[in-house]
PDB file of C-alpha atoms in Angstrom:
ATOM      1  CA  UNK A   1      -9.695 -17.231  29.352  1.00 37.00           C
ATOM      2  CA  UNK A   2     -13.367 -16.136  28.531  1.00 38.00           C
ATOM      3  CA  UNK A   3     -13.182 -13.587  31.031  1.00 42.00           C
ATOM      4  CA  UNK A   4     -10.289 -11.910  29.476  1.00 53.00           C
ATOM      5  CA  UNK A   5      -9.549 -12.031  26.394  1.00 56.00           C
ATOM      6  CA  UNK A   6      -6.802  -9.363  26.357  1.00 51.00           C
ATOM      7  CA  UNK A   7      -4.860 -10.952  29.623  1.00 49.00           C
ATOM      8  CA  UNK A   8      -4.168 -14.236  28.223  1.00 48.00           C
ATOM      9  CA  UNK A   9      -2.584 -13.068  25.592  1.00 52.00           C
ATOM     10  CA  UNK A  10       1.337 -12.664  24.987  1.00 52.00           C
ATOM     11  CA  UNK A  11       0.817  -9.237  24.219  1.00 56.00           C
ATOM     12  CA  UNK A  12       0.810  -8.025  27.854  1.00 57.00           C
ATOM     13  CA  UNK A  13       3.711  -9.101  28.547  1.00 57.00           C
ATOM     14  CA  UNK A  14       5.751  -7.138  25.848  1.00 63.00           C
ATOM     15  CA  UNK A  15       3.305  -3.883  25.746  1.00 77.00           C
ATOM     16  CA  UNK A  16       3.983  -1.082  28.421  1.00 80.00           C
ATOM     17  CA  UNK A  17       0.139  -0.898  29.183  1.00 86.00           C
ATOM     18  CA  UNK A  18      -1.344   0.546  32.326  1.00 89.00           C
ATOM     19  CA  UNK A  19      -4.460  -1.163  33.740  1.00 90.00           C
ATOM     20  CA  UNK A  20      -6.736   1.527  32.270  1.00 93.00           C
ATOM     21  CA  UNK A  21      -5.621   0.839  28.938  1.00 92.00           C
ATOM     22  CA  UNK A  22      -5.311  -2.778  29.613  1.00 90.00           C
ATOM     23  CA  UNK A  23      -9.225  -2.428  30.091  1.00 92.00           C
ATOM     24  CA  UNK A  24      -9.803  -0.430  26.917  1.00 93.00           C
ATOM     25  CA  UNK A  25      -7.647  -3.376  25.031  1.00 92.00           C
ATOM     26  CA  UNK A  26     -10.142  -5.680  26.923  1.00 91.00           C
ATOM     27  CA  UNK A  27     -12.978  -4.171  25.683  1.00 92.00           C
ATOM     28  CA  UNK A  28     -11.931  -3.045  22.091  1.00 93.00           C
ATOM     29  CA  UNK A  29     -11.465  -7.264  22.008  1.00 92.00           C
ATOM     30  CA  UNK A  30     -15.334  -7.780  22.906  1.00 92.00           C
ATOM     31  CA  UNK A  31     -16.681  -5.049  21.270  1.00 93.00           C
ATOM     32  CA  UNK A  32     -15.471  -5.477  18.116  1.00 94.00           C
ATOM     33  CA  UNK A  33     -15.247  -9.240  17.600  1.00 92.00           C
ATOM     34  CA  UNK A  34     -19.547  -8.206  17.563  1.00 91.00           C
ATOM     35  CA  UNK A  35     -19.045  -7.000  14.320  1.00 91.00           C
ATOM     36  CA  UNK A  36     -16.384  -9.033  12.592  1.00 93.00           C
ATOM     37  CA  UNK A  37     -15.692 -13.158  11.899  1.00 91.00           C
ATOM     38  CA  UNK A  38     -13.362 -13.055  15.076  1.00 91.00           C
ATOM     39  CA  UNK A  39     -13.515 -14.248  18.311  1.00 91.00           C
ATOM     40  CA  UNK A  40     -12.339 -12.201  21.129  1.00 89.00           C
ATOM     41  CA  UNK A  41      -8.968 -14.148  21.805  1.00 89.00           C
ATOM     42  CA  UNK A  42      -8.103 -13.663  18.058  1.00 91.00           C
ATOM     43  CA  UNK A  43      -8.570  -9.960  18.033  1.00 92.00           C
ATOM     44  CA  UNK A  44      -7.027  -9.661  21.577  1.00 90.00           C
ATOM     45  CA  UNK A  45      -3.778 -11.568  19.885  1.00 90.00           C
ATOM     46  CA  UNK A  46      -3.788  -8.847  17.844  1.00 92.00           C
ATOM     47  CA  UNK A  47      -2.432  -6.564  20.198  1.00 92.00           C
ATOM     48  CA  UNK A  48       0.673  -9.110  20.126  1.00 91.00           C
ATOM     49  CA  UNK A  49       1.077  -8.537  16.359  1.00 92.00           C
ATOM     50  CA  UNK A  50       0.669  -4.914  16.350  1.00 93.00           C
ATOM     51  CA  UNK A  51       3.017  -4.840  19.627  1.00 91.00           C
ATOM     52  CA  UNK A  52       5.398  -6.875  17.382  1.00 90.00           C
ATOM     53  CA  UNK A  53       5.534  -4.776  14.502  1.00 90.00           C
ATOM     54  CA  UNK A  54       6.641  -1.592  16.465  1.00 90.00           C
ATOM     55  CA  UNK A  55       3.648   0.206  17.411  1.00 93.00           C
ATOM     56  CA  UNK A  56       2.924   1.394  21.229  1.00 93.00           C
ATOM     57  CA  UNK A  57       0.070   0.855  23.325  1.00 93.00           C
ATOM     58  CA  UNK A  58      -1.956   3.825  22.046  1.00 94.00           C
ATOM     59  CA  UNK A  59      -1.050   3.406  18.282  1.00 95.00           C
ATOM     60  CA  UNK A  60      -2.203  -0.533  19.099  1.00 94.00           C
ATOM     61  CA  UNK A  61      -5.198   0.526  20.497  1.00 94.00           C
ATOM     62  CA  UNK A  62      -6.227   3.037  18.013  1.00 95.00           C
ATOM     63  CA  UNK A  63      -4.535   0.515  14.927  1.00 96.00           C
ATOM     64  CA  UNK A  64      -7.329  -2.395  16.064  1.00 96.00           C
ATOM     65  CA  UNK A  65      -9.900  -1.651  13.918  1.00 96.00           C
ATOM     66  CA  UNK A  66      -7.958  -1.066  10.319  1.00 96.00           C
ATOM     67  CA  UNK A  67      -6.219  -4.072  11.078  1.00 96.00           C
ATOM     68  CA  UNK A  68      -9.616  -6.033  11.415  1.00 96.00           C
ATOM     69  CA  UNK A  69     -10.838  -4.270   8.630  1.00 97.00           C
ATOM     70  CA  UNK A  70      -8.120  -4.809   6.657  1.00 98.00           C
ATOM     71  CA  UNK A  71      -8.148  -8.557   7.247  1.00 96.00           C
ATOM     72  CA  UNK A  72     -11.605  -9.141   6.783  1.00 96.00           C
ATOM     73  CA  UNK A  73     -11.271  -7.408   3.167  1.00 96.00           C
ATOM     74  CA  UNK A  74      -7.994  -9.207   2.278  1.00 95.00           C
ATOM     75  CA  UNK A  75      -9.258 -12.831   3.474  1.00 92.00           C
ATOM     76  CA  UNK A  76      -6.297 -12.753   5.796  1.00 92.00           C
ATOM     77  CA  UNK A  77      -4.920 -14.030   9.156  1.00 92.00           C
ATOM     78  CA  UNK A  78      -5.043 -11.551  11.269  1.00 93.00           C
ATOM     79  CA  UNK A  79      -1.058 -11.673  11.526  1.00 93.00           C
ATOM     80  CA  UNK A  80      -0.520 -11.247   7.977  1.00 96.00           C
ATOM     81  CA  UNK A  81      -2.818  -8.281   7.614  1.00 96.00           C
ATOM     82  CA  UNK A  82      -1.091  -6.724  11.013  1.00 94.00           C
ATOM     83  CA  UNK A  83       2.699  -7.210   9.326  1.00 94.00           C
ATOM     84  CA  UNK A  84       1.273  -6.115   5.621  1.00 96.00           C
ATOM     85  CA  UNK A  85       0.036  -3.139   6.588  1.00 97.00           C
ATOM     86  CA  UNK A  86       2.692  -2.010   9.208  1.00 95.00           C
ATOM     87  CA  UNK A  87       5.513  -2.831   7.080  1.00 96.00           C
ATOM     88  CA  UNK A  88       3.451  -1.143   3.831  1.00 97.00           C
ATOM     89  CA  UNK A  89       2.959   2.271   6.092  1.00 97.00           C
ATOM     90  CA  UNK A  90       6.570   2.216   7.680  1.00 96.00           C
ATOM     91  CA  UNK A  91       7.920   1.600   3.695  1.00 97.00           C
ATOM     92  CA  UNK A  92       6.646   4.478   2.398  1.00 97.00           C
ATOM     93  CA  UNK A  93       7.192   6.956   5.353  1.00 97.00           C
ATOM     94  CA  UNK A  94       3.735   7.105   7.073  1.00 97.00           C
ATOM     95  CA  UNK A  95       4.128   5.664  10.575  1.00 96.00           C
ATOM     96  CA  UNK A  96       3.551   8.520  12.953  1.00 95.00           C
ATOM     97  CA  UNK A  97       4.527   8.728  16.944  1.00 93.00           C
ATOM     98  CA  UNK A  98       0.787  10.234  17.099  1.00 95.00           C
ATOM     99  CA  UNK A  99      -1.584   7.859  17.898  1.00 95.00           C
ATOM    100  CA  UNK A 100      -4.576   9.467  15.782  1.00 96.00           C
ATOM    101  CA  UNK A 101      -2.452  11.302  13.198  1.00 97.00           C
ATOM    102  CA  UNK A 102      -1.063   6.958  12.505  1.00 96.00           C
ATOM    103  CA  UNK A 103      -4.399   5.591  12.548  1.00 96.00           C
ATOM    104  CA  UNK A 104      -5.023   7.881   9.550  1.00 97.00           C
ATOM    105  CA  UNK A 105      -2.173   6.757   7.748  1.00 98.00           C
ATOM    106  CA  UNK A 106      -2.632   3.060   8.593  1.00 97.00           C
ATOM    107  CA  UNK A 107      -6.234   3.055   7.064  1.00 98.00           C
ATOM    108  CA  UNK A 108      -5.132   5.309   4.257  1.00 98.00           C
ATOM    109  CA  UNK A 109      -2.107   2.621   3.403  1.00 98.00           C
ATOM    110  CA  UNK A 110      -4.591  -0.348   4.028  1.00 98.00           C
ATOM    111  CA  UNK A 111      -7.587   1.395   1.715  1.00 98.00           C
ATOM    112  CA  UNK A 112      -5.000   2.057  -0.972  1.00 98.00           C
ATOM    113  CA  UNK A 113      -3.834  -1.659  -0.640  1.00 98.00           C
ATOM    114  CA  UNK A 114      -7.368  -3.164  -0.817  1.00 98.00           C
ATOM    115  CA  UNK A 115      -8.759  -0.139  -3.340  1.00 98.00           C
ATOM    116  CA  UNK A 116      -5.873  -1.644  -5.883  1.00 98.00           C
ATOM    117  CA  UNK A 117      -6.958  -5.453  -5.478  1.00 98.00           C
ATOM    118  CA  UNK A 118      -9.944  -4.340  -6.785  1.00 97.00           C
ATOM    119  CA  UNK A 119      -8.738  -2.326  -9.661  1.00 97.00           C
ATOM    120  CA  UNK A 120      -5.964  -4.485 -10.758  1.00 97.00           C
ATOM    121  CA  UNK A 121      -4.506  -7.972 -11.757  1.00 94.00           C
ATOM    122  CA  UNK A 122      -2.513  -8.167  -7.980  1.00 97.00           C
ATOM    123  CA  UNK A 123      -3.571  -9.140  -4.852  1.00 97.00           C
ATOM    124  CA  UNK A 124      -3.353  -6.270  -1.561  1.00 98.00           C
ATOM    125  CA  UNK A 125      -0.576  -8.597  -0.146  1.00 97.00           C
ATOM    126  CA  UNK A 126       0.922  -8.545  -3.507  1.00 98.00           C
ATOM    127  CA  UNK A 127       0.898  -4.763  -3.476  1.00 98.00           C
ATOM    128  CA  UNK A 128       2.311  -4.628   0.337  1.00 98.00           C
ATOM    129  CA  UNK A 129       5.313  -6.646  -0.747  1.00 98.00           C
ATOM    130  CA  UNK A 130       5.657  -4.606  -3.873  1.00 98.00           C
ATOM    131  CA  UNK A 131       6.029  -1.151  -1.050  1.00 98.00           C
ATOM    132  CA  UNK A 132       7.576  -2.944   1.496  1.00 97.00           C
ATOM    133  CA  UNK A 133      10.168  -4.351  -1.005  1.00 95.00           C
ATOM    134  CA  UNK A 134      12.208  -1.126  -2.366  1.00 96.00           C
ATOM    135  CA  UNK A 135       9.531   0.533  -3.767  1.00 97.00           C
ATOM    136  CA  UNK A 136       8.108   2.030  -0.499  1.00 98.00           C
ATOM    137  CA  UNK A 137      11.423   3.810  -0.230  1.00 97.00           C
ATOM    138  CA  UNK A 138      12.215   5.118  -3.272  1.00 97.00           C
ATOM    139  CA  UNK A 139       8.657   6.756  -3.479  1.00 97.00           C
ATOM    140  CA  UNK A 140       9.808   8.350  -0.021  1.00 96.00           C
ATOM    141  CA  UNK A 141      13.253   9.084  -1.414  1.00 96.00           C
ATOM    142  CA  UNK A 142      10.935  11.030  -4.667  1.00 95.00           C
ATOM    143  CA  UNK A 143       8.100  12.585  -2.858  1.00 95.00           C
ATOM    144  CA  UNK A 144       5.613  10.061  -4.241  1.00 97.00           C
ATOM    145  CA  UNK A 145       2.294   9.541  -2.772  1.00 98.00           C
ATOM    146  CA  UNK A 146       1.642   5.903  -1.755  1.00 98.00           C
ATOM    147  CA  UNK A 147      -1.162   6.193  -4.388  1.00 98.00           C
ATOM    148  CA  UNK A 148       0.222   7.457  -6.911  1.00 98.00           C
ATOM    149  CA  UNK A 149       3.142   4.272  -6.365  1.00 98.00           C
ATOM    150  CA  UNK A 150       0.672   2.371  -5.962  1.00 98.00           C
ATOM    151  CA  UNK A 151      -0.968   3.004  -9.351  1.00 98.00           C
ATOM    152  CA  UNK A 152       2.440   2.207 -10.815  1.00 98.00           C
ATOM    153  CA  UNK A 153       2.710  -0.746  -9.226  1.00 98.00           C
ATOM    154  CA  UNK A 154      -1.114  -1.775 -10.432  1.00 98.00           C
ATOM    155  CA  UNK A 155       0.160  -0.857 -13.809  1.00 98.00           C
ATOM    156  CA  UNK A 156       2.641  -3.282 -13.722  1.00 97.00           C
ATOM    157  CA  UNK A 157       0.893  -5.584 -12.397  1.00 97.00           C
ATOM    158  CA  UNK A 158      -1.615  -5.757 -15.968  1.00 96.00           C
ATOM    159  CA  UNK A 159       1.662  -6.337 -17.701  1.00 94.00           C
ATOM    160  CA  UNK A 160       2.576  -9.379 -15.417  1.00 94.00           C
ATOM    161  CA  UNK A 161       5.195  -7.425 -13.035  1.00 94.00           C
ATOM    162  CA  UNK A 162       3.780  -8.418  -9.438  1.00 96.00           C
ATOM    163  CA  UNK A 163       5.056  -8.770  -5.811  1.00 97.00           C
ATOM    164  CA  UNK A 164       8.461  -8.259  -4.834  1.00 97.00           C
ATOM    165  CA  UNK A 165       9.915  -8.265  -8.276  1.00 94.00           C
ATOM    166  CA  UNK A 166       7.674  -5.234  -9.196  1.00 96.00           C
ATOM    167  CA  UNK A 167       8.888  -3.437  -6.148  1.00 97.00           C
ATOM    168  CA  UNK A 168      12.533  -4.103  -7.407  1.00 94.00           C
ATOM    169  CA  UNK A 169      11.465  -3.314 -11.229  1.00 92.00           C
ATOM    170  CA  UNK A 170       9.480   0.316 -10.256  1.00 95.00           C
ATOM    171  CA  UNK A 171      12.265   1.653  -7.727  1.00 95.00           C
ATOM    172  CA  UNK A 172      15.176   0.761 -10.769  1.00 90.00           C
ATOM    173  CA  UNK A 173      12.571   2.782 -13.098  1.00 90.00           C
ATOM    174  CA  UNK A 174      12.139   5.954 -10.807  1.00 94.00           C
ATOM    175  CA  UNK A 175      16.070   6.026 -10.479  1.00 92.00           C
ATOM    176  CA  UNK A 176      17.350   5.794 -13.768  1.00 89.00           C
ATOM    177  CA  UNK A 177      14.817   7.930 -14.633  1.00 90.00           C
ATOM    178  CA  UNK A 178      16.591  10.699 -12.645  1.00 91.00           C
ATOM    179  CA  UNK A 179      19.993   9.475 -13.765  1.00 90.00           C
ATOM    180  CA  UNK A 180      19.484   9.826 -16.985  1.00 91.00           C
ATOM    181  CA  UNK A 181      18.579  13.362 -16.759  1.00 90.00           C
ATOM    182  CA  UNK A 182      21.984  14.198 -15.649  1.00 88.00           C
ATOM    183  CA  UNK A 183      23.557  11.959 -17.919  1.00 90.00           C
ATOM    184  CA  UNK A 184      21.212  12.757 -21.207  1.00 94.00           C
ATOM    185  CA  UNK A 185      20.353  16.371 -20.270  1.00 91.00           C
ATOM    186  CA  UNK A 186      20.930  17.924 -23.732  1.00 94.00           C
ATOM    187  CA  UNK A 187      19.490  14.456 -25.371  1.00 95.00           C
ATOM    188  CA  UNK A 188      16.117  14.909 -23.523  1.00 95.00           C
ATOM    189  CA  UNK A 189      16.105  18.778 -23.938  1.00 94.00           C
ATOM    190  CA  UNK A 190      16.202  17.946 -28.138  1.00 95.00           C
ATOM    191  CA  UNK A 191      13.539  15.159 -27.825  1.00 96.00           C
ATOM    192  CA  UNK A 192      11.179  17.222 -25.575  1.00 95.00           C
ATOM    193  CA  UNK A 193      11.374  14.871 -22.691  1.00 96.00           C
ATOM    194  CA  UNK A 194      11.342  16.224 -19.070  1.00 95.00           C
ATOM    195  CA  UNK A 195      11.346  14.169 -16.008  1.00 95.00           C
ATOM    196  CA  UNK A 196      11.213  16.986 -13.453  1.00 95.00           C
ATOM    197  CA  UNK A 197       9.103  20.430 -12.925  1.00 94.00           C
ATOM    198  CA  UNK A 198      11.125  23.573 -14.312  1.00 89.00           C
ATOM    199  CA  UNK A 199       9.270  25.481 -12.169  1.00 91.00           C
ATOM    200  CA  UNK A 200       9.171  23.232  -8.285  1.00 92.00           C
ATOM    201  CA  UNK A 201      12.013  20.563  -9.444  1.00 91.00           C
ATOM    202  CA  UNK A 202      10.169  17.923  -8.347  1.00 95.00           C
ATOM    203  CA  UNK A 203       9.325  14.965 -10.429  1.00 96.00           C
ATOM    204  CA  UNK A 204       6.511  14.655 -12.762  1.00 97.00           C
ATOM    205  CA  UNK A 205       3.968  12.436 -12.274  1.00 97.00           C
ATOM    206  CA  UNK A 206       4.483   9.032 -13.454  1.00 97.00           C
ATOM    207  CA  UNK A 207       1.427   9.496 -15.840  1.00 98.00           C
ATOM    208  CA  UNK A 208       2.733  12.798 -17.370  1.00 97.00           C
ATOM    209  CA  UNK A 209       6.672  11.439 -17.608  1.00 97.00           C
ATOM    210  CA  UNK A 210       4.769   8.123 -19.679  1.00 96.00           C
ATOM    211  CA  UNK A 211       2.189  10.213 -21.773  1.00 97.00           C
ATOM    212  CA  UNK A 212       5.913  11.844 -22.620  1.00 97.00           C
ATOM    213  CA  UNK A 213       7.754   9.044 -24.130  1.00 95.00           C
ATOM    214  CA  UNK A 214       4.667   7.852 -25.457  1.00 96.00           C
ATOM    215  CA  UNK A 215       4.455  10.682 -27.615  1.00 96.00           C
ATOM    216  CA  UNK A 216       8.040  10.870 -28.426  1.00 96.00           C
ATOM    217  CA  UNK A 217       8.080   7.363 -29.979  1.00 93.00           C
ATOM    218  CA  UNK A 218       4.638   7.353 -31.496  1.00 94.00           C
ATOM    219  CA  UNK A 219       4.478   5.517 -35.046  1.00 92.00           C
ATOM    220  CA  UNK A 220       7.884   4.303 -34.940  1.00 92.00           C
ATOM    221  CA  UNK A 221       9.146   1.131 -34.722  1.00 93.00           C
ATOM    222  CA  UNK A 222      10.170  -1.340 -32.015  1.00 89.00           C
ATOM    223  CA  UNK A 223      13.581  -1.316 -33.238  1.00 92.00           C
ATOM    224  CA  UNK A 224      13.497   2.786 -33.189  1.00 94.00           C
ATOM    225  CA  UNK A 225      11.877   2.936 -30.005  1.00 92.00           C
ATOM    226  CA  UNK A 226      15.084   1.041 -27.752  1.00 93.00           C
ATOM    227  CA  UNK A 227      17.625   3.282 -29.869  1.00 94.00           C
ATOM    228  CA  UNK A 228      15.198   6.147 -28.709  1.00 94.00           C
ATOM    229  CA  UNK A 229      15.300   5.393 -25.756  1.00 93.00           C
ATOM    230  CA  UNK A 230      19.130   4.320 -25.153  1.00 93.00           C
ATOM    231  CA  UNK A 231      19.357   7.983 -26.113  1.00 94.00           C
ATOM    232  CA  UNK A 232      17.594   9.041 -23.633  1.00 94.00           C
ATOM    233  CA  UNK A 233      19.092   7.097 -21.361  1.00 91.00           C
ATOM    234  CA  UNK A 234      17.687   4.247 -20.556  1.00 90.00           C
ATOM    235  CA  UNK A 235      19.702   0.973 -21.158  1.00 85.00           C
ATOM    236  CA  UNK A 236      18.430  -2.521 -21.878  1.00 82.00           C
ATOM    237  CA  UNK A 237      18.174  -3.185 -18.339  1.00 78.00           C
ATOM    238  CA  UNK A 238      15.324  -0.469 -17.695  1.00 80.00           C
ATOM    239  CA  UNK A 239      14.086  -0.985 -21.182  1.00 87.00           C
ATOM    240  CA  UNK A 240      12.635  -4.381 -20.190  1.00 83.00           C
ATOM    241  CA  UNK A 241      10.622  -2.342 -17.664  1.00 82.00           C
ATOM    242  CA  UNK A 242       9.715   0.692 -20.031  1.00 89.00           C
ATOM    243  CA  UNK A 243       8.363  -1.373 -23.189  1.00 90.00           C
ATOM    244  CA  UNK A 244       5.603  -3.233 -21.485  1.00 91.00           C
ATOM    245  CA  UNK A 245       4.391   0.704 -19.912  1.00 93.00           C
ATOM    246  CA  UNK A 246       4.337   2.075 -23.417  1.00 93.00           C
ATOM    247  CA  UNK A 247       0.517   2.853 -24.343  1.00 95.00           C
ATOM    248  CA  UNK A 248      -0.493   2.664 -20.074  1.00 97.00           C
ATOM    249  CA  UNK A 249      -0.361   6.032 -19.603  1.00 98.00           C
ATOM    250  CA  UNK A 250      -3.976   6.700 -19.556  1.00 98.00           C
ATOM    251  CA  UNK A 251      -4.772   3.577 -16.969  1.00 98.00           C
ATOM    252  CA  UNK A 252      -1.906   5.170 -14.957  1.00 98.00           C
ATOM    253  CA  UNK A 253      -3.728   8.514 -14.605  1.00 98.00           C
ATOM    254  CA  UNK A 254      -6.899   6.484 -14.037  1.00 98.00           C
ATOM    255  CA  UNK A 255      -5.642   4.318 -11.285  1.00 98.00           C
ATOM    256  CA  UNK A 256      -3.917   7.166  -9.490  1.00 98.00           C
ATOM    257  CA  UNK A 257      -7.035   8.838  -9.554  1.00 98.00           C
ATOM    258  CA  UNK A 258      -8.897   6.209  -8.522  1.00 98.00           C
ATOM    259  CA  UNK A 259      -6.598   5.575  -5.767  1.00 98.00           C
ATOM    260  CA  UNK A 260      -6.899   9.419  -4.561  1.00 98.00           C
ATOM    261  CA  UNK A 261     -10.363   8.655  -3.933  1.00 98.00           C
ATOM    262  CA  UNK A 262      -9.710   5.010  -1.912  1.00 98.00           C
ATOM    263  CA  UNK A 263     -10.846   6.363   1.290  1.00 97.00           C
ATOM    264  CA  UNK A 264     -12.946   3.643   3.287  1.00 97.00           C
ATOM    265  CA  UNK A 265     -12.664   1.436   0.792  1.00 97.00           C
ATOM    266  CA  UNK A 266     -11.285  -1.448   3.529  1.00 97.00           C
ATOM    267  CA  UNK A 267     -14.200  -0.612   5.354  1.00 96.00           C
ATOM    268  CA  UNK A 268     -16.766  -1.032   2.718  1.00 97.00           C
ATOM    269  CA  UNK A 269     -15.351  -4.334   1.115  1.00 96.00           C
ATOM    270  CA  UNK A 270     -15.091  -5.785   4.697  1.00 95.00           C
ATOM    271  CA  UNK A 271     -18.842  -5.063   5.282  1.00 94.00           C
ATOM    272  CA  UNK A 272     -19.354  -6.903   2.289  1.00 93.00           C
ATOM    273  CA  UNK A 273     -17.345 -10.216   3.103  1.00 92.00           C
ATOM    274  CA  UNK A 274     -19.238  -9.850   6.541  1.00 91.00           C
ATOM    275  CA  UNK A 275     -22.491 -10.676   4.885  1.00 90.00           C
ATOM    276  CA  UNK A 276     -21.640 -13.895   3.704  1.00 88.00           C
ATOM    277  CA  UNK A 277     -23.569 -16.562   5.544  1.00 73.00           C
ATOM    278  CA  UNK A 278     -20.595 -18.438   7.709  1.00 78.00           C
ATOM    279  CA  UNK A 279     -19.330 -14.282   8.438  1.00 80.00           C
ATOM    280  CA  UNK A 280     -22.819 -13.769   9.518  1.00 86.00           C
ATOM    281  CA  UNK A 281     -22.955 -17.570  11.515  1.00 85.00           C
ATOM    282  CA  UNK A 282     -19.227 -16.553  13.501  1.00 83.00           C
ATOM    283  CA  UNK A 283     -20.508 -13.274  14.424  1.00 83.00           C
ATOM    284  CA  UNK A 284     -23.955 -15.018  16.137  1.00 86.00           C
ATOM    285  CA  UNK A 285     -21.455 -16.720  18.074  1.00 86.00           C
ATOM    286  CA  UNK A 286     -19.278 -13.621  19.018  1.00 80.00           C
ATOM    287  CA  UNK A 287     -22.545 -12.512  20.103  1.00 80.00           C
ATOM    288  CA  UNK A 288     -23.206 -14.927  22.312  1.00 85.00           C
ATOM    289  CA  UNK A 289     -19.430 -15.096  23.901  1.00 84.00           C
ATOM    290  CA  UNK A 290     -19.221 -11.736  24.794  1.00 81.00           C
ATOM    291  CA  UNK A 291     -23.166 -11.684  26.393  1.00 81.00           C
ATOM    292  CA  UNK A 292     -21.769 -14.858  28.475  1.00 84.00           C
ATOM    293  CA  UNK A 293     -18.511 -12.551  29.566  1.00 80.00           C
ATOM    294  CA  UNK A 294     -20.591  -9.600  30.503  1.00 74.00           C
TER     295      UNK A 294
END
């Protein structure tokens, strides 16, 4: 109902709210569907999505405005952008009991999703799917950022590689990548090639363990480079993902970078979208539904 737009919604019914933060749901609805192409019954459903995708009251609450944000930048439904972006941040090990400490993690997940849209031949949901789909895990499993995956992913995505099928392609990579160093130790120590830190044991970064084999098979030819790298380790099956990296190593490091510094970018591409005239015509009318409630 225009009164509530929170109480109407299915949401109540599976959330353990109290009244007080039924009325902080209530206004969060009104206050924010000012400020974004949403009226207040859509956001309020919100709650329902967020509810749905494992997140308390309090992590709902505070999760309301990355999710808007989020789905403004992305162009989508509000359910989509809820499921994308919980399923991105539980992949790759970032949902937190805390209520503020996950907010922070949700918007950096959804800034790194929307930062790579912009940076390379993918779409965020694209990306998501990539996480969500293996890839999430194994960058978990390795100690990865969610950037610095992320960039991988957005690598492969130049070369063609997208969606769930990169996910599946970049997790295979990471793990033969440590096989092989058990299973090639002495081959790798002759060529030079190290996947992990003498000093820490953890794994290079993706950048540095490319630049690597770059250099190892520079100026030879195609035919040398898979017998280079079946020496190595790596058998036709990972090959198919390796050749089309060769020469990427320096758009890696810039797109991990880049992807570092992705903070707010949700934020400022969905102020952006919002100035489009029929944003700007929605939001005139959110204006004048939540004046009418008060």
């Amino acid at each position: 109902s225009i009164c509530s737009p929170v109480g109407s919604i299915p949401a109540t019914s599976i959330m353990d709210a109290t009244s007080e933060q039924m009325k902080r749901m209530e206004e969060s609805a009104l206050s924010l569907s000012r400020n974004f192409a949403r009226t207040p019954a859509e956001i309020a459903k919100a709650f329902y999505f967020l509810s749905s995708a494992g997140l308390d009251t309090e992590q709902s609450i505070k999760a309301l405005k990355p999710v808007l944000e989020f789905a403004t930048a992305g162009a989508f439904g509000l359910e989509k952008a809820t499921n994308l972006a919980a399923n991105a941040q539980s992949a790759v090990g970032l949902r937190s009991k805390d209520a503020e400490q996950n907010l922070l993690n949700l918007t950096r997940v959804t800034d790194v999703l929307i930062k790579a849209d912009t940076l390379a031949s993918a779409t965020a949901e694209q990306f998501a799917l990539s996480l969500t789909h293996q890839a999430g895990a194994t960058a978990k499993m390795f100690g990865k950022s969610v950037e610095e995956m992320t960039a991988l992913l957005a690598v492969m995505a130049d070369t063609g590689l997208k969606g769930e099928m990169a996910g599946t392609n970049a997790s295979r990579f990471i793990r033969l990548l440590q096989k092989s160093t058990f299973s090639k130790e002495a081959t790798q120590k002759q060529f030079g090639f190290e996947v992990f830190e003498k000093s820490t044991g953890k794994m290079k970064s993706f950048a540095d363990i490319l630049e690597n084999l770059e250099k190892i098979m520079a100026g030879t030819s195609d035919e040398l480079k898979s017998a280079t790298l079946l020496q190595l380790g790596f058998d036709a099956r990972i090959q198919q993902a390796i050749f089309p990296l060769l020469g990427m190593s320096n758009t890696l490091r810039e797109y991990t970078e880049k992807l570092n510094l992705a903070g707010s970018t949700s934020k400022s591409v969905a102020e952006k979208q919002m100035k489009a005239f029929a944003n700007q015509l929605l939001q005139m009318q959110n204006n004048a539904t939540v004046a009418a409630i008060s």
